[in-house]
Amino acid sequence: MTQLRQASRRDLFKFAGAGVVIFFGLKGLADAQAQERRPPYPSDFHAYLAVGENGRVTVFSGKIEMGQGVLTSQAQMAAEELGVALSSVDMVLGDTERCPWDMGTFGSLTTRMFGPYLRAAAAKARSVLLGLAAKRLNVPADMLTVKDGVVFVIGDPARSVTYAALAKEARVTEAVDEQAVLRRPAAFTVMGRSPKRLDGVEKVTGEAKYAADIRLPNMLYARVLRAPAHGAVLTRLDTAAAEKLPGVIVIKHEDLTAVLHPDPEGAASALSKVVAAWRKAPSSLNQETIFAHLLSAATDVRAIEARGNATSKPVRTFETTYHKGYVAHAPIEPHAALAEVRNGRATVWASTQTPFPTRSAVAKALGFEEKAVRVITPFVGGGFGGKSASLQAIEAARLSQITGRPVQVAWTRAEEFFYDTFDPAAVVTIRSGLDARDRISHWDYVVYAAGPRGASLFYDIPNVRVRSAGGLAYEGEAANESLHLFGTGPWRAPGANMNVFAIESQIDTMAAAAGQDPVAFRLQHLTDERMRRVLQACAGAFGWKPARAPSGGGVAVALSIDAGTYVATMAEVKVDRSKGLVQPTRITCALDMGVVVNPDGARMQTEGCLTMGLGYTLAEELKFDGGEILDTNFGSYQLPRFSWVPPIETVFVKNDTLAPQGCGEPAITTTGAVLANAVFDATGARLLRLPMTPERVLAALAAKGRQASAGAA
């Protein structure tokens, strides 16, 4: 079937059905994406919607639903601008044969980047339908209004016609421009509300289908032979014992060795019979030695921001180095895919955040044209950036092509850890300074391996230099092999978690040295009124009481700007000095994300960010020995527990003058910084490495004690 980026209107009608179909081009969005350093969207058709003869509206979106709620929020945007009930909207997501091209679901881009154009398409559809209704009712279009898919004459509601009736009259195609008139927030009846999630019933009843749930007749389950370590080379392979097992098919093709069976347990049993010997690549790197390696190997330095002279000498200088280890994505659903290759075509059901790039990768692996490959994305059980790559889909497609049967590849938890594209280990060095008035005068900042997201300053500092070293693997490019032994990639707010941890810890250090309240100190260095409002709203909701840190109260603040959203987070913690345990007791997070499409959904995303943030802050750190991944399950790799999660208060700072901004990532960026600052306020000990494990907390407390003793002596 013809690709959508080359599709004729006849093709698009075939995809969408009869009725009113709206297309729109996206030069403006392509420009915006270029500024985000993302691959641009095509300049022809990006998204469209159809109003059917039954009055139902079908929205086709290349985005995917992985728990973040965009199935519902996108439907709300379309329903609002069309003037229809939310219950009349059907969503088709992540199907490369039915949806227009999309680069993927990541970066908090769905609502803030795709949303305006979806709304514009729906607004154009409303305009087209009102024009048809004006002819039908013989009145000027400006005398009409619409509610729940019924167009009627203002002041004479008996004179009306439904969208369904209008759609039956003729096929209509219209191209939307970027000037479509959008509804104002004051007129919203669907947006700005919190309806029940459209996927809620399926998910709470267990009816929801994920990639590993898809079944086809005559399908096979595959287990793939894996190396014991990244960089290992196969030196001996014996599959004879596996080949003797009933029903087992052994595939040895180029770099792919797999056993297949009609039952998944049969495939697992067969894999255990395969004998393989490997030669591991020599490496002395582990989670402790990696930081020195990063500092020496990250030689490609890029300037991010510069003004004044950051290398001159301030009155008081603060030089600090911050560290963070590798972090796994650890989604509840491991990667899975089912592929069927037959008659020169391939259909792949995959747990992926990038259906269209996955289609390209599968086509290349099979030697097919892209138009011969269809990727369908069922519900995805969490991604967080880790399902941007889709090796399992390629493996399933290759095995299906070889066997001529449908093949499922579902990774085990150990495989999920092994092939994860980890949030990279990182180092930040900061040399900052205060002038004679205890104002920040200098800021010299270098981030190694994490990338520049979140590294730019919104504080008013006259002499600034910000640099990034180590490439941009976190943005989805190939891992920098000179830095990392295994894959790295985007992890919820990639890079920003490390950068905000370092920046806000350093700001807090200088506030304490200046003898000032942390909130007041930040306000003194902020002229950005939007950030000032967010910080003041957070302080009001939290009940902030000004005091110099460390106050002993265990309270702290951290700020960030991410995905267009301004964030202020305050937290209170208790520290068990005998065990080194940090227990957050409450968190308040204030956000200005512009128009809030779905308040409950945004609140869930904020709470999810802060909860997930507890992981990289308090526990999550990959253990490895050279290319060998030592964490294979949750017995050693610890995720946040329910008992760790304190009461969380979310405050939305009203800003209806701004289009909806990112929601799925901003709140996580402040978690590490605010908890580290709270530990300092409680104990006077500054934690400079994430995660803040009990051992590291105890070490910091001991070092603080030694400093106090030395000072007293």
XYZ file of C-alpha atoms in Angstrom, residues 517 539 542-548 555:
10
model
C 17.659 31.591 52.500
C 6.669 28.370 48.187
C 4.569 24.303 50.478
C 4.442 26.793 53.332
C 8.088 27.738 52.937
C 9.633 29.394 56.002
C 12.771 31.398 55.180
C 15.919 30.150 56.891
C 19.604 29.780 56.183
C 13.607 21.189 53.427
